[in-house]
PDB file of C-alpha atoms in Angstrom:
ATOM      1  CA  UNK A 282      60.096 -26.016  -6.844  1.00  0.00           C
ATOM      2  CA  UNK A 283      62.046 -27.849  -4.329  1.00  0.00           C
ATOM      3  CA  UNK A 284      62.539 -25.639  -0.535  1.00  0.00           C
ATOM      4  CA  UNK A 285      66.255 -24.189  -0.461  1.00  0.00           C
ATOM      5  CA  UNK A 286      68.671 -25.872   2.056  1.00  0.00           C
ATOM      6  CA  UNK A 287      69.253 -22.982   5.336  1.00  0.00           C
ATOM      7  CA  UNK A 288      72.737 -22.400   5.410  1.00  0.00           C
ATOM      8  CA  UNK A 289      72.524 -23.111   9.402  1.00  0.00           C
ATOM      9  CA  UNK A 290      71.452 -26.754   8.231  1.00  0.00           C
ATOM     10  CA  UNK A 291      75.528 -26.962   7.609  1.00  0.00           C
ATOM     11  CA  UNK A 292      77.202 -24.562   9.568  1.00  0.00           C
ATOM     12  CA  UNK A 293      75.453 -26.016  12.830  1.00  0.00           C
ATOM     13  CA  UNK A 294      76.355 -29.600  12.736  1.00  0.00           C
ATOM     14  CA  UNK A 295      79.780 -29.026  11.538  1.00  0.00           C
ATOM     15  CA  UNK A 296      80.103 -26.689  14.700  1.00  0.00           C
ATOM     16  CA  UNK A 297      78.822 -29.147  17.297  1.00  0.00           C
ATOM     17  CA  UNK A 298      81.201 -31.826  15.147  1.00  0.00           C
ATOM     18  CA  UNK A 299      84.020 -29.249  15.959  1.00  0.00           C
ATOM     19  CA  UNK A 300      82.633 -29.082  20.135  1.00  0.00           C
ATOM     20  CA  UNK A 301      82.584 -33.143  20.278  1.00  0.00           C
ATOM     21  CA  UNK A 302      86.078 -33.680  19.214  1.00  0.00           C
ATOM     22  CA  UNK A 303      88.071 -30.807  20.566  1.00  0.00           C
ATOM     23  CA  UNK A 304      87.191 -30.360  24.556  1.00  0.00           C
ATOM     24  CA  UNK A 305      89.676 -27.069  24.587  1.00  0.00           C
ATOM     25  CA  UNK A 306      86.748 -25.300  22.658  1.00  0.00           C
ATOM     26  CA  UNK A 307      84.336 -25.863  25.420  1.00  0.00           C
ATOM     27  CA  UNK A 308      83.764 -22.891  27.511  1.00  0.00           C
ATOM     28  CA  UNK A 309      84.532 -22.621  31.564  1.00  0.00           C
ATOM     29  CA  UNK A 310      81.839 -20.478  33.389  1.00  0.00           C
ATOM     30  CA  UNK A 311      83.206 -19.996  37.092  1.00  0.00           C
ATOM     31  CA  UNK A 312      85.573 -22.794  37.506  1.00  0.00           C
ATOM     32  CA  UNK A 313      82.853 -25.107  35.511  1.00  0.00           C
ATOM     33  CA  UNK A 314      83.077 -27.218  33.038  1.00  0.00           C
ATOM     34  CA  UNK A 315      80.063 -26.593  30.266  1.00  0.00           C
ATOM     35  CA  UNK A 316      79.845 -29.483  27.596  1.00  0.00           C
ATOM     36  CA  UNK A 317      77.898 -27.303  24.739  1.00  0.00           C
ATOM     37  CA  UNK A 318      75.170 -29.571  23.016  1.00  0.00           C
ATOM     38  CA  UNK A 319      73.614 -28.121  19.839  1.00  0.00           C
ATOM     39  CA  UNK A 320      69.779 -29.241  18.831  1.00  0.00           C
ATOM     40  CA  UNK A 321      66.307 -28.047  18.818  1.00  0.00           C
ATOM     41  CA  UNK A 322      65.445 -30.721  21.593  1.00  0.00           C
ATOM     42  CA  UNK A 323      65.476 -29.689  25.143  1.00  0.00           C
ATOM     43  CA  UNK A 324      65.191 -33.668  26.055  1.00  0.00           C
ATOM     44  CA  UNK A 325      68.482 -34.564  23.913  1.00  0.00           C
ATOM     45  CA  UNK A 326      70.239 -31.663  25.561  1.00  0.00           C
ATOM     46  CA  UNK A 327      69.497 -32.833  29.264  1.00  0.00           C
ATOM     47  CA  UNK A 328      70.073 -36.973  27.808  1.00  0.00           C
ATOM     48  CA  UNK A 329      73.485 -35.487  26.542  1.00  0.00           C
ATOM     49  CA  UNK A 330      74.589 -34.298  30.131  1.00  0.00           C
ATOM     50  CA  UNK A 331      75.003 -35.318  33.828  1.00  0.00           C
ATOM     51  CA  UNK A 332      73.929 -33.450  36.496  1.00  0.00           C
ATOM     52  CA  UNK A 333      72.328 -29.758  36.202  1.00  0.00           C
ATOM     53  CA  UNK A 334      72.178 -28.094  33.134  1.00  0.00           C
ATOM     54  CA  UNK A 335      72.414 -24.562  32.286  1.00  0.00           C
ATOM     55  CA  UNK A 336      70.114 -24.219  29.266  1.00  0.00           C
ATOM     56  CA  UNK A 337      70.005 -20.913  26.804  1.00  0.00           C
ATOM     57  CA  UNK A 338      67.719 -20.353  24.130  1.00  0.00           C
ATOM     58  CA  UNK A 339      69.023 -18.872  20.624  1.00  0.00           C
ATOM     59  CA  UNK A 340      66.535 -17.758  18.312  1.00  0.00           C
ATOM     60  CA  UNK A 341      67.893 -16.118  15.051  1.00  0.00           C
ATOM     61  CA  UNK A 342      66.951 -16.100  11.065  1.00  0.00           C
ATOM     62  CA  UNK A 343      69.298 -18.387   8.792  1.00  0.00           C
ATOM     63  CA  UNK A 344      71.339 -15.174   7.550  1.00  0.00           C
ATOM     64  CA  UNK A 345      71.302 -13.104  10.627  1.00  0.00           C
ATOM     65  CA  UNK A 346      73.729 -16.320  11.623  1.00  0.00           C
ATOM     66  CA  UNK A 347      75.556 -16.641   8.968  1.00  0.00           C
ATOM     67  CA  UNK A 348      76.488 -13.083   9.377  1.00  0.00           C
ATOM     68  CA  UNK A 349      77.079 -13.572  12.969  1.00  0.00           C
ATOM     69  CA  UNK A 350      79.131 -16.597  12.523  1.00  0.00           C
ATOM     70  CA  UNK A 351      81.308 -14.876   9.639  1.00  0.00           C
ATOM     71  CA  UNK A 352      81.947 -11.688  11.690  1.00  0.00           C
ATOM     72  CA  UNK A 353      79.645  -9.052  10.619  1.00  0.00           C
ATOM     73  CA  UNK A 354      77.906  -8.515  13.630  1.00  0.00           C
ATOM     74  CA  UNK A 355      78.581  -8.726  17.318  1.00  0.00           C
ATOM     75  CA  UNK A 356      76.242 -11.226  19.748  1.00  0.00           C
ATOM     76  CA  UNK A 357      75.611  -7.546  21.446  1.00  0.00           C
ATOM     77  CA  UNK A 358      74.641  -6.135  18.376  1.00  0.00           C
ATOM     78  CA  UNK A 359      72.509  -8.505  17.523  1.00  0.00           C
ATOM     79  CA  UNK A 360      70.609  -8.798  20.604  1.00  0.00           C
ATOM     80  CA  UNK A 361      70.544  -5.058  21.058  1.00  0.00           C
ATOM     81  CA  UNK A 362      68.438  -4.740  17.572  1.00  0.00           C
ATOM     82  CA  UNK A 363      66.633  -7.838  17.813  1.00  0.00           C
ATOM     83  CA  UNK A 364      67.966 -10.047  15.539  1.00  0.00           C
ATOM     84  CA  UNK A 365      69.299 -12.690  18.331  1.00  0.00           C
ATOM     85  CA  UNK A 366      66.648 -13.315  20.868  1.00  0.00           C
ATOM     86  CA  UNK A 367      68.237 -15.082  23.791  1.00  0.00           C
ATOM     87  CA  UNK A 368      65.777 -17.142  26.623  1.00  0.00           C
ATOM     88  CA  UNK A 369      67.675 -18.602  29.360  1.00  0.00           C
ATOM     89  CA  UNK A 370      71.592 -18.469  30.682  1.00  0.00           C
ATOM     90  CA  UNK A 371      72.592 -14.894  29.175  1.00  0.00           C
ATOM     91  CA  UNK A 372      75.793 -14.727  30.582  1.00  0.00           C
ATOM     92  CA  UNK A 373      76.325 -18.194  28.713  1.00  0.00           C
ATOM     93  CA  UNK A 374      75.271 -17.092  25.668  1.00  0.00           C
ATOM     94  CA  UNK A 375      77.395 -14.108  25.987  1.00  0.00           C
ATOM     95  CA  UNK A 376      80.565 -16.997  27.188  1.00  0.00           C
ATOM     96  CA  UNK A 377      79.754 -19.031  24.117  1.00  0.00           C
ATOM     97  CA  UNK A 378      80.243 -15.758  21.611  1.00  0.00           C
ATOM     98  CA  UNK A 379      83.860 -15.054  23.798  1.00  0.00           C
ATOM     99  CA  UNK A 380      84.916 -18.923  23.523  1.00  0.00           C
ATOM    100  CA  UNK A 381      83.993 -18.680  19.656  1.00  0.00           C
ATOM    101  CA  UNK A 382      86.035 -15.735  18.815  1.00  0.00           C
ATOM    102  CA  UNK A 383      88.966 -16.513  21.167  1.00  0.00           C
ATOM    103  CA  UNK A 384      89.445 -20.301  19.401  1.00  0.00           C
ATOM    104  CA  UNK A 385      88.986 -19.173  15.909  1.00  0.00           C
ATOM    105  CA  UNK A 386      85.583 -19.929  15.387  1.00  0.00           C
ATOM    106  CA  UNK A 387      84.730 -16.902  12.679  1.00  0.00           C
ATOM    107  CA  UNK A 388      87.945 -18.035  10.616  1.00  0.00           C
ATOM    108  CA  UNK A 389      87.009 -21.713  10.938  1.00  0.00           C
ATOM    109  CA  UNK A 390      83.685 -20.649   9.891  1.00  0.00           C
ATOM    110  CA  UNK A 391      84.773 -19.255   6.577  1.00  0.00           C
ATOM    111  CA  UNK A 392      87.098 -21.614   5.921  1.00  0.00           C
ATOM    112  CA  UNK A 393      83.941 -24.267   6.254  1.00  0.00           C
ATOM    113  CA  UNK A 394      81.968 -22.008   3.625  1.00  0.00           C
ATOM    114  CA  UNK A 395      84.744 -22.055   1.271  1.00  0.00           C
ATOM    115  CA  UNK A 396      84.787 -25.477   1.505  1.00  0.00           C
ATOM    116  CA  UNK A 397      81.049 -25.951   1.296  1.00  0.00           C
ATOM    117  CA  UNK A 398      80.252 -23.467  -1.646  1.00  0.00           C
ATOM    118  CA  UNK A 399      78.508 -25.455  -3.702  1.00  0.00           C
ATOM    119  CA  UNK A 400      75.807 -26.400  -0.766  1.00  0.00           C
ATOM    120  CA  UNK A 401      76.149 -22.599   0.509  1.00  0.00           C
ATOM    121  CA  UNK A 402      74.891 -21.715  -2.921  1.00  0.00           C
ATOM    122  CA  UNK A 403      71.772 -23.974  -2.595  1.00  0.00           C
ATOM    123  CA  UNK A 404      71.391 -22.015   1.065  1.00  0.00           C
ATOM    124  CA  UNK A 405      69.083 -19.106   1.199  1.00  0.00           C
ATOM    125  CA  UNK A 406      71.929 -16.912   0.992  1.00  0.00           C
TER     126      UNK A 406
END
């Protein structure tokens, strides 16, 4: 039986698609400019930059993200039961969640998923 697709195998690339080609979606921590990179590999995150990097650690299940992602539950909420564990930069992690809600990033989200719904339902979900 062939292994299902994770539904974060999608929505993640298409988001750090969306963060490469529109700089107004990058978050600004204290006057700084943070360029997000998303990937598994602590080495292409500090190849990707210049300079210091402010690193934070997201671990979360493929649905627990999805649900995040779509707006049925809060980064706080999350956290607070478990289901996000964060390592690292919290106040980043808690920037990126404002930056993604303030720019649209639930609706674009969905929209993606629509789009997507065939893939979506080879996903997990």
């Amino acid at each position: 039986m062939a292994q299902k697709q994770l539904a974060t195998n999608l929505l993640l690339p298409e988001l750090q698609r969306q963060l490469s080609e529109d700089k107004n979606l990058w978050p600004n921590l204290k006057g700084n400019e943070v360029i997000p990179v998303i990937t598994s590999d602590e080495e292409e995150a500090r190849s990707a930059t210049k300079g210091k990097i402010r690193i934070v650690k997201i671990q979360v299940e493929d649905g627990d993200l999805v649900n995040f992602i779509t707006g049925g539950m809060t980064g706080v909420r999350a956290y607070m039961t478990g289901k996000i564990k964060v390592k690292g930069d919290l106040l980043l992690a808690q920037r990126l969640e404002e930056v993604f809600e303030k720019l649209g990033g639930r609706e674009r989200a969905i929209e993606f998923i629509k789009k997507n719904e065939q893939a979506f339902a080879k996903s997990k979900l």
